[in-house]
Amino acid sequence: MPKTKAPVKSRKKAAESPSDAEPVLSRKEQRKLERERAQDRQKIIQFIATLFGISAVLAAAASFLLEPKLGVMAGLAIACLGLSYRFPRFAIYGFIFYLPLSGTVTYALGGSPILQLAKDAIFFPALLRVILFCKKYNQRLIFPQAMRIPFIIFMTYCVAVLVFVNGAQQLAAQGEMPILIGIMGLKALVGYLLLITCINYLIRTKTDLYFLLRTQVIFIIICCGLGLMQYLMLKTGICPPTEGTGDELFKASLESRCLVGGALLYSPQFGVIRLPGTFVAPWQWGWFLIASTFFAFGTAFNDRSIIWRAVGIISMVMVGVMAVVSGQRIALALVPASTILLLLMTGQLLKPKRFLPIGIGLTVILVFLAQQYPDVLNDSFQSLIGRWNAAPPTDFIVHQLQWAMDKQQGLLGRGLGRATNAARIFGRVSLVETYHSKVLYEIAPLGLILLLSLFTVLVFTSFKAYRSLKDPSLRGYGASMFTFVLFISYFPYYYPLDVDPVNVYYWLAAGVVLKLPDLDRQERMKSGLGKKLSKKELKQLKKSQQAIEFR
């Protein structure tokens, strides 16, 4: 006997859940709620007033005892720490959005090495609040669960290196601080890993996800716009080219700084240009462009709004243009390679209705720009080919690994941070230009194996999370973020995971893709459409709904 459809009314009732019905509050309860909100506002005002008062007093004292600039910096640091701790959700957003502008802010305020750590004054107080929140309400701290054991093992090993290698160096140190070097080295390796946890509690609904990723795309456009203005100011002579003699004409310097960012190289007589964009150094800008390709692609192909998909396309065009004109050979090679990889990994080539308009539009724009500025494009490609022929990446990677093996000292390596560029303010460090060789040099082969094991677990769990998604939009975002995590985890050339912004964006992308299954189950339950939730999915949804909301 054929099955009959249920009446419309009964289907609507079945789609609704008791949790969706909003409770009706009495007037007494409404007045109580208003009083509580007023009290909360009053507490916030009192906290901010007290914090700024303390910051002003400390700034005045430091200005009198030391110097005005240091006093102002101390006052701002105290205010930043206090606000980040009190408002952790805003602080996490602020940390992510401040990152691409951090180099510009650093040199606009004088360029002190301490200012390069300003972003940490935003992130770590907020992270402390997340840790205390998890402890107070018995919430999970390490995501995903499968990474807990590998992370504990790796951290135990790193603490052993810090105590027995850096600690031993500290006892005989003269003019340096090996312990602080080790702490900076550990921070470079896994200092932002718990950003995954922060993202898990930060993103509560699909709306939060879209806000994060759309704002990220806006900042990509802003930074690329500022970078393009920097390029035009150099080309038109508003900013002077690099000055000096000999090797000085081929090295980025702060004396050549133009509009935004830090050290810059522009020697038109030799056809050499290395733009820092909004970052401290040109190589950071190059990796920002590469990382931005994945975020821009996700929005361009997967946002639910056609307007925001158009914004994503604009950001992809801007990234492509800046990859050509910035003089960053690695960006020129990897931005188009990443786009092709994303098209294959996300399956967009199998969706001609969406792929063809975007692909044709991007191609027309880039071909037009190539015809308008053929010399710029030709110079960039010639520079890339020349660099490849002079130092093939495969030979360079093998040479670096061999050098790191030859420099091994003891079972635990040379010490945490001994090849970390950011730790040079505390003592002597070596320059190692590939990531795995750097890790091998610092914490020996066993440390490298443990770190790669940690990355492998993260890649595997990210893949499982992305493949479990049913919502097409979320699945597209998940594919983009997973591809970025996979790409960076094993990328052998240079050391992107050791420097801004990739050392943050890597964990950000992992946090996003691991959160998507929760959002997918929410949307499917809310809409009542699509495939039914399995018993396992219902259990997972119930567990996520029972989690205490982080504020």
C-alpha positions as CSV (number, residue, x, y, z in Angstrom):
1,M,0.0,0.0,0.0
2,P,1.6,3.4,-0.9
3,K,2.5,5.8,1.8
4,T,0.5,8.9,2.2
5,K,2.1,12.3,2.9
6,A,1.5,13.7,6.4
7,P,-0.8,16.8,6.6
8,V,1.1,20.1,6.3
9,K,0.2,21.2,9.8
10,S,1.5,17.9,11.3
11,R,4.7,18.2,9.3
12,K,5.3,21.8,10.6
13,K,4.7,20.7,14.1
14,A,7.2,17.8,13.7
15,A,9.8,20.2,12.4
16,E,9.5,22.4,15.4
17,S,11.2,21.4,18.6
18,P,10.3,22.5,22.1
19,S,13.6,24.3,22.4
20,D,12.6,26.6,19.5
21,A,9.6,28.0,21.3
22,E,10.4,31.2,23.1
23,P,9.1,31.3,26.7
24,V,6.8,34.2,27.5
25,L,8.1,36.2,30.4
26,S,5.8,37.9,32.9
27,R,6.2,41.6,33.6
28,K,7.9,40.9,36.9
29,E,10.5,38.7,35.1
30,Q,11.0,41.2,32.4
31,R,11.7,44.0,34.9
32,K,14.1,41.7,36.7
33,L,15.9,40.9,33.4
34,E,16.2,44.6,32.7
35,R,17.6,45.3,36.1
36,E,20.2,42.6,35.6
37,R,21.2,44.1,32.2
38,A,21.5,47.5,33.7
39,Q,23.7,46.2,36.5
40,D,25.9,44.4,33.9
41,R,26.3,47.7,32.0
42,Q,27.2,49.5,35.1
43,K,29.9,46.9,36.0
44,I,31.4,47.2,32.5
45,I,31.6,51.0,32.8
46,Q,33.2,50.8,36.2
47,F,35.7,48.2,35.0
48,I,36.7,50.3,32.0
49,A,37.0,53.5,34.0
50,T,39.1,51.8,36.7
51,L,41.3,50.1,34.1
52,F,42.0,53.3,32.1
53,G,42.7,55.1,35.4
54,I,45.3,52.6,36.4
55,S,46.8,52.6,32.9
56,A,47.0,56.4,32.9
57,V,48.8,56.4,36.3
58,L,51.3,53.7,35.3
59,A,51.9,55.5,31.9
60,A,52.6,58.8,33.7
61,A,55.0,57.1,36.2
62,A,56.8,55.2,33.5
63,S,57.1,58.4,31.4
64,F,58.6,60.2,34.3
65,L,61.0,57.5,35.3
66,L,62.0,56.2,31.9
67,E,60.8,58.1,28.8
68,P,57.5,59.3,27.4
69,K,57.3,56.7,24.5
70,L,57.9,53.8,26.9
71,G,55.3,55.2,29.3
72,V,52.7,55.4,26.6
73,M,53.5,51.9,25.5
74,A,53.2,50.6,29.1
75,G,49.9,52.2,29.6
76,L,48.5,50.8,26.3
77,A,49.8,47.4,27.2
78,I,48.0,47.4,30.6
79,A,44.8,48.6,29.0
80,C,45.0,45.9,26.3
81,L,45.7,43.1,28.7
82,G,42.8,44.1,30.9
83,L,40.3,44.6,28.1
84,S,41.3,41.3,26.5
85,Y,40.8,39.4,29.7
86,R,37.4,41.1,30.4
87,F,36.1,40.8,26.9
88,P,37.6,37.5,25.5
89,R,35.2,37.1,22.6
90,F,36.0,40.5,21.2
91,A,39.7,40.0,22.0
92,I,39.8,36.8,19.9
93,Y,38.1,38.6,16.9
94,G,40.5,41.5,17.5
95,F,43.5,39.3,17.5
96,I,42.6,37.7,14.2
97,F,41.7,40.9,12.4
98,Y,44.7,42.9,13.9
99,L,47.2,40.3,12.7
100,P,47.6,41.5,9.0
101,L,47.9,45.1,10.2
102,S,50.4,44.4,13.0
103,G,53.5,45.3,11.0
104,T,52.1,48.6,10.0
105,V,51.1,49.5,13.6
106,T,54.5,48.3,14.9
107,Y,56.5,50.7,12.7
108,A,54.0,53.5,12.9
109,L,54.7,53.5,16.7
110,G,58.5,53.4,16.4
111,G,59.3,49.8,15.4
112,S,60.3,48.5,18.9
113,P,60.8,44.7,19.0
114,I,58.4,44.6,22.0
115,L,55.6,46.0,19.8
116,Q,55.9,43.0,17.5
117,L,54.5,41.0,20.5
118,A,51.5,43.3,20.8
119,K,49.2,40.8,19.2
120,D,50.1,38.4,22.0
121,A,48.9,40.9,24.6
122,I,45.5,40.6,22.9
123,F,45.4,36.8,22.5
124,F,46.9,35.3,25.6
125,P,44.6,37.1,28.2
126,A,41.6,35.9,26.2
127,L,43.1,32.4,26.0
128,L,43.5,32.5,29.8
129,R,39.8,33.2,30.1
130,V,39.0,30.3,27.8
131,I,41.2,28.0,29.9
132,L,39.5,29.2,33.2
133,F,36.1,28.8,31.6
134,C,36.8,25.2,30.6
135,K,38.1,24.4,34.1
136,K,35.2,26.0,35.9
137,Y,32.4,24.4,33.8
138,N,34.3,21.1,33.0
139,Q,34.4,21.8,29.3
140,R,36.9,20.2,26.9
141,L,40.1,22.2,26.4
142,I,41.9,20.3,23.6
143,F,40.2,19.9,20.3
144,P,39.9,17.5,18.6
145,Q,39.9,14.8,21.2
146,A,42.2,12.5,19.1
147,M,44.9,15.2,19.4
148,R,45.0,15.1,23.2
149,I,47.5,12.3,23.7
150,P,49.9,13.3,20.9
151,F,49.8,16.9,22.3
152,I,50.6,15.8,25.8
153,I,53.5,13.6,24.6
154,F,54.9,16.4,22.5
155,M,54.6,19.0,25.3
156,T,56.3,16.6,27.7
157,Y,59.2,16.1,25.3
158,C,59.5,19.9,24.8
159,V,59.5,20.6,28.5
160,A,62.3,18.0,28.8
161,V,64.3,19.9,26.1
162,L,63.6,23.2,27.8
163,V,64.8,22.0,31.2
164,F,67.7,19.8,30.2
165,V,69.0,21.7,27.1
166,N,68.0,25.3,27.5
167,G,68.3,25.0,31.3
168,A,71.9,23.7,31.0
169,Q,72.7,26.5,28.6
170,Q,71.3,29.1,31.0
171,L,73.7,28.0,33.7
172,A,76.7,28.8,31.5
173,A,75.1,31.7,29.6
174,Q,76.8,35.1,29.1
175,G,74.9,37.9,27.5
176,E,71.9,35.9,26.5
177,M,68.8,34.2,28.0
178,P,68.5,30.6,26.8
179,I,65.4,29.9,28.9
180,L,63.5,32.9,27.2
181,I,64.8,31.7,23.8
182,G,63.3,28.3,24.6
183,I,60.0,29.8,25.6
184,M,59.9,31.8,22.4
185,G,60.7,28.6,20.4
186,L,57.9,26.6,22.1
187,K,55.5,29.5,21.4
188,A,56.5,29.4,17.7
189,L,55.9,25.7,17.5
190,V,52.5,25.3,19.3
191,G,51.8,28.6,21.0
192,Y,48.6,29.2,19.0
193,L,47.4,25.6,19.0
194,L,44.7,26.4,21.5
195,L,43.3,28.9,19.1
196,I,41.4,25.8,17.9
197,T,39.7,25.8,21.3
198,C,39.0,29.5,21.2
199,I,37.3,29.2,17.7
200,N,35.2,26.3,19.0
201,Y,33.7,28.4,21.7
202,L,33.7,31.6,19.7
203,I,31.6,30.3,16.8
204,R,28.2,29.4,18.2
205,T,26.0,29.6,15.0
206,K,26.3,29.8,11.3
207,T,26.0,33.5,11.6
208,D,29.2,33.7,13.7
209,L,31.0,31.7,11.1
210,Y,29.9,34.0,8.2
211,F,30.9,37.1,10.2
212,L,34.4,35.7,10.9
213,L,35.1,34.6,7.3
214,R,33.5,37.6,5.6
215,T,35.4,40.1,7.8
216,Q,38.6,38.1,7.0
217,V,37.9,38.7,3.3
218,I,37.3,42.4,3.9
219,F,40.7,42.7,5.7
220,I,42.3,40.9,2.8
221,I,41.0,43.5,0.4
222,I,42.1,46.4,2.7
223,C,45.6,45.0,3.1
224,C,46.0,44.3,-0.6
225,G,44.6,47.8,-1.4
226,L,47.3,49.3,0.9
227,G,49.9,47.1,-0.7
228,L,48.9,48.3,-4.1
229,M,49.1,51.9,-3.0
230,Q,52.6,51.2,-1.7
231,Y,53.6,49.9,-5.1
232,L,52.1,52.8,-7.0
233,M,53.8,55.3,-4.7
234,L,57.1,53.7,-5.4
235,K,56.5,53.6,-9.2
236,T,55.4,57.2,-9.4
237,G,58.3,58.5,-7.3
238,I,56.3,59.6,-4.3
239,C,58.4,57.2,-2.2
240,P,62.1,57.1,-3.1
241,P,63.8,53.9,-4.1
242,T,66.3,52.0,-2.0
243,E,69.5,54.0,-1.6
244,G,73.1,52.8,-0.9
245,T,75.9,51.0,-2.7
246,G,76.8,47.4,-3.4
247,D,74.8,44.8,-1.5
248,E,72.7,47.6,0.1
249,L,70.8,47.9,-3.2
250,F,69.7,44.3,-2.9
251,K,68.6,44.2,0.7
252,A,65.3,45.3,2.2
253,S,65.7,48.1,4.7
254,L,63.6,50.2,7.0
255,E,65.0,53.4,5.5
256,S,63.1,52.6,2.3
257,R,59.8,52.1,4.2
258,C,56.8,53.5,2.2
259,L,53.3,54.2,3.6
260,V,52.7,50.8,5.4
261,G,54.6,47.8,6.6
262,G,58.3,47.6,7.4
263,A,61.5,46.8,5.5
264,L,61.2,47.3,1.8
265,L,63.5,46.8,-1.3
266,Y,63.0,48.8,-4.5
267,S,65.9,49.1,-6.9
268,P,64.4,49.9,-10.3
269,Q,67.7,50.2,-12.1
270,F,68.2,46.4,-11.4
271,G,64.6,45.5,-11.7
272,V,64.4,44.4,-8.1
273,I,61.3,44.9,-5.9
274,R,60.3,43.3,-2.6
275,L,57.3,44.8,-1.0
276,P,56.4,44.1,2.7
277,G,52.7,45.1,2.2
278,T,51.3,45.7,5.7
279,F,53.7,43.3,7.4
280,V,57.1,43.7,9.0
281,A,59.1,42.0,6.2
282,P,58.5,41.0,2.5
283,W,58.5,37.2,3.1
284,Q,55.6,37.6,5.7
285,W,53.6,39.5,3.1
286,G,54.2,36.7,0.5
287,W,52.9,34.1,2.9
288,F,49.9,36.3,3.8
289,L,49.0,36.3,0.1
290,I,49.3,32.6,-0.1
291,A,47.2,32.0,3.0
292,S,44.6,34.6,1.9
293,T,44.0,32.5,-1.3
294,F,42.3,29.8,0.7
295,F,40.1,32.2,2.7
296,A,39.2,34.2,-0.3
297,F,38.4,31.1,-2.4
298,G,36.1,29.8,0.4
299,T,34.0,33.0,0.4
300,A,34.0,33.4,-3.4
301,F,32.6,29.9,-4.1
302,N,30.7,29.0,-0.9
303,D,29.1,32.1,0.7
304,R,25.3,31.9,0.7
305,S,25.0,35.5,-0.5
306,I,25.8,36.4,-4.1
307,I,27.1,39.9,-2.9
308,W,29.6,38.3,-0.6
309,R,30.6,35.8,-3.3
310,A,31.4,38.8,-5.5
311,V,33.4,40.3,-2.6
312,G,35.3,37.0,-2.4
313,I,36.1,37.2,-6.1
314,I,37.4,40.8,-5.7
315,S,39.7,39.6,-2.9
316,M,41.0,36.8,-5.1
317,V,41.7,39.2,-7.9
318,M,43.5,41.5,-5.4
319,V,45.6,38.7,-4.1
320,G,46.5,37.6,-7.6
321,V,47.6,41.2,-8.6
322,M,49.7,41.6,-5.5
323,A,51.3,38.2,-6.0
324,V,52.6,39.6,-9.3
325,V,53.6,43.2,-8.4
326,S,55.0,42.5,-4.9
327,G,58.1,40.8,-6.2
328,Q,57.6,37.7,-3.9
329,R,58.6,34.8,-6.0
330,I,57.1,32.2,-3.7
331,A,53.7,34.0,-3.8
332,L,53.9,34.2,-7.6
333,A,54.4,30.4,-7.7
334,L,52.0,29.3,-5.0
335,V,49.0,31.6,-5.3
336,P,48.0,30.1,-8.7
337,A,49.1,26.7,-7.6
338,S,46.9,26.9,-4.5
339,T,43.9,28.0,-6.6
340,I,44.3,25.0,-8.9
341,L,44.7,22.7,-5.8
342,L,41.5,24.2,-4.3
343,L,39.6,23.7,-7.5
344,L,40.5,20.0,-7.5
345,M,40.1,19.4,-3.7
346,T,36.7,21.2,-3.4
347,G,35.2,19.7,-6.5
348,Q,34.3,23.1,-8.0
349,L,35.3,21.9,-11.4
350,L,32.3,19.5,-11.3
351,K,29.9,22.5,-10.7
352,P,30.0,24.4,-14.0
353,K,27.0,26.6,-13.1
354,R,29.1,28.2,-10.3
355,F,32.6,27.6,-11.5
356,L,32.4,28.9,-15.1
357,P,31.1,32.4,-14.3
358,I,33.7,32.9,-11.6
359,G,36.5,31.3,-13.5
360,I,35.7,33.2,-16.7
361,G,35.4,36.5,-14.8
362,L,38.8,36.0,-13.0
363,T,40.5,35.0,-16.2
364,V,39.2,38.1,-18.1
365,I,40.3,40.4,-15.3
366,L,43.8,38.8,-15.0
367,V,44.3,38.7,-18.8
368,F,43.3,42.4,-19.1
369,L,45.8,43.3,-16.3
370,A,48.6,41.2,-18.0
371,Q,48.0,43.0,-21.3
372,Q,48.1,46.4,-19.6
373,Y,51.3,45.7,-17.6
374,P,53.2,43.1,-19.5
375,D,56.6,44.3,-18.3
376,V,55.6,43.8,-14.6
377,L,54.4,40.2,-15.3
378,N,57.4,39.3,-17.4
379,D,59.9,40.7,-14.8
380,S,58.2,38.7,-12.0
381,F,58.3,35.4,-14.0
382,Q,61.9,35.9,-15.1
383,S,62.8,36.5,-11.4
384,L,61.0,33.3,-10.4
385,I,62.7,31.2,-13.1
386,G,66.1,32.7,-12.4
387,R,65.8,31.9,-8.7
388,W,64.6,28.4,-9.4
389,N,67.6,27.8,-11.7
390,A,70.1,29.3,-9.3
391,A,68.9,27.4,-6.3
392,P,66.5,24.5,-7.1
393,P,64.1,24.0,-4.1
394,T,64.7,20.3,-3.9
395,D,68.5,20.7,-3.6
396,F,68.0,23.4,-1.1
397,I,65.6,21.3,1.1
398,V,68.0,18.3,1.0
399,H,71.0,20.6,1.9
400,Q,69.2,22.1,4.8
401,L,68.2,18.7,6.2
402,Q,71.7,17.4,5.9
403,W,73.1,20.5,7.6
404,A,70.6,20.1,10.5
405,M,71.6,16.4,10.9
406,D,75.3,17.3,10.9
407,K,74.7,19.9,13.6
408,Q,73.0,17.5,16.0
409,Q,74.1,17.7,19.6
410,G,72.9,15.2,22.1
411,L,69.6,13.2,22.1
412,L,67.4,16.3,22.6
413,G,68.8,18.7,20.0
414,R,70.4,22.1,20.2
415,G,67.6,23.6,22.3
416,L,64.2,25.2,21.8
417,G,64.3,28.5,19.9
418,R,67.9,28.1,18.7
419,A,66.7,28.5,15.1
420,T,63.6,30.7,15.8
421,N,64.0,34.1,14.2
422,A,61.6,35.8,16.8
423,A,63.9,34.6,19.7
424,R,66.9,36.6,18.5
425,I,66.2,39.5,20.8
426,F,67.1,37.2,23.7
427,G,70.3,35.7,22.3
428,R,72.2,34.0,19.5
429,V,70.1,31.9,17.1
430,S,70.9,30.2,13.8
431,L,69.2,30.9,10.5
432,V,67.6,27.8,9.1
433,E,65.4,28.4,6.1
434,T,63.2,25.3,5.9
435,Y,60.7,24.4,8.7
436,H,61.4,20.7,9.2
437,S,65.2,21.3,9.2
438,K,64.6,24.0,11.8
439,V,62.6,21.7,14.0
440,L,65.2,18.9,13.5
441,Y,68.0,21.3,14.5
442,E,66.2,22.5,17.7
443,I,64.6,19.3,19.1
444,A,66.3,16.4,17.3
445,P,64.8,13.7,15.1
446,L,62.4,12.4,17.9
447,G,61.0,15.9,18.4
448,L,60.4,16.3,14.6
449,I,58.6,12.9,14.5
450,L,56.4,13.8,17.5
451,L,55.5,17.2,15.8
452,L,54.7,15.6,12.5
453,S,52.5,13.0,14.3
454,L,50.6,15.8,15.9
455,F,50.1,17.5,12.5
456,T,49.0,14.1,11.0
457,V,46.3,13.6,13.7
458,L,45.1,17.1,13.0
459,V,45.0,16.5,9.2
460,F,43.1,13.2,9.7
461,T,40.5,14.6,12.0
462,S,40.0,17.7,9.9
463,F,39.4,15.5,6.9
464,K,36.9,13.4,8.8
465,A,35.1,16.6,9.9
466,Y,34.9,18.1,6.4
467,R,33.8,14.8,4.8
468,S,30.9,14.5,7.4
469,L,29.3,17.7,6.3
470,K,26.0,17.6,4.4
471,D,25.3,21.3,3.9
472,P,26.9,22.3,0.5
473,S,28.0,25.7,1.6
474,L,29.6,24.4,4.8
475,R,31.1,21.5,3.0
476,G,32.8,23.9,0.5
477,Y,34.2,26.0,3.4
478,G,35.4,22.8,5.1
479,A,37.2,21.7,2.0
480,S,39.0,25.0,1.6
481,M,40.1,25.0,5.3
482,F,41.1,21.4,5.2
483,T,43.2,21.9,2.1
484,F,45.0,24.8,3.8
485,V,45.7,22.6,6.9
486,L,47.0,19.7,4.7
487,F,49.1,22.0,2.5
488,I,50.8,23.8,5.4
489,S,51.3,20.7,7.6
490,Y,53.8,19.1,5.2
491,F,55.0,22.0,3.1
492,P,58.8,21.4,3.0
493,Y,60.1,24.8,1.6
494,Y,60.7,27.8,3.8
495,Y,59.3,28.0,7.4
496,P,55.7,29.4,7.1
497,L,54.5,27.8,10.4
498,D,57.3,29.7,12.3
499,V,56.2,33.2,11.4
500,D,53.2,35.5,11.1
501,P,50.6,35.1,9.7
502,V,50.6,31.4,8.9
503,N,51.4,30.4,12.4
504,V,48.0,31.8,13.4
505,Y,46.0,31.1,10.2
506,Y,46.9,27.4,10.3
507,W,45.3,26.9,13.7
508,L,42.4,29.2,12.7
509,A,41.6,27.1,9.7
510,A,41.8,23.9,11.7
511,G,39.5,25.4,14.3
512,V,36.9,26.4,11.7
513,V,36.8,23.1,9.9
514,L,36.5,21.2,13.2
515,K,33.6,23.3,14.3
516,L,31.7,22.9,11.1
517,P,30.1,19.5,11.9
518,D,28.3,21.1,14.9
519,L,27.0,23.9,12.8
520,D,25.9,21.4,10.1
521,R,23.9,19.4,12.6
522,Q,22.3,22.6,14.0
523,E,21.2,23.7,10.6
524,R,19.8,20.4,9.6
525,M,17.8,20.1,12.9
526,K,16.6,23.7,12.6
527,S,15.4,23.5,9.0
528,G,13.9,20.0,9.2
529,L,15.2,19.4,5.6
530,G,17.8,17.1,4.1
531,K,18.9,13.8,5.5
532,K,17.8,12.7,8.9
533,L,20.3,12.8,11.7
534,S,21.6,9.5,12.8
535,K,21.6,8.3,16.4
536,K,25.3,9.3,16.6
537,E,24.7,12.7,15.2
538,L,21.7,13.3,17.5
539,K,23.9,12.4,20.5
540,Q,26.7,14.8,19.2
541,L,24.1,17.5,18.7
542,K,22.7,17.0,22.2
543,K,26.2,17.1,23.7
544,S,27.0,20.4,21.9
545,Q,23.7,22.0,23.0
546,Q,24.4,21.1,26.6
547,A,27.8,22.9,26.4
548,I,27.9,26.1,28.5
549,E,28.0,29.2,26.3
550,F,31.3,31.1,26.4
551,R,30.8,34.8,26.8
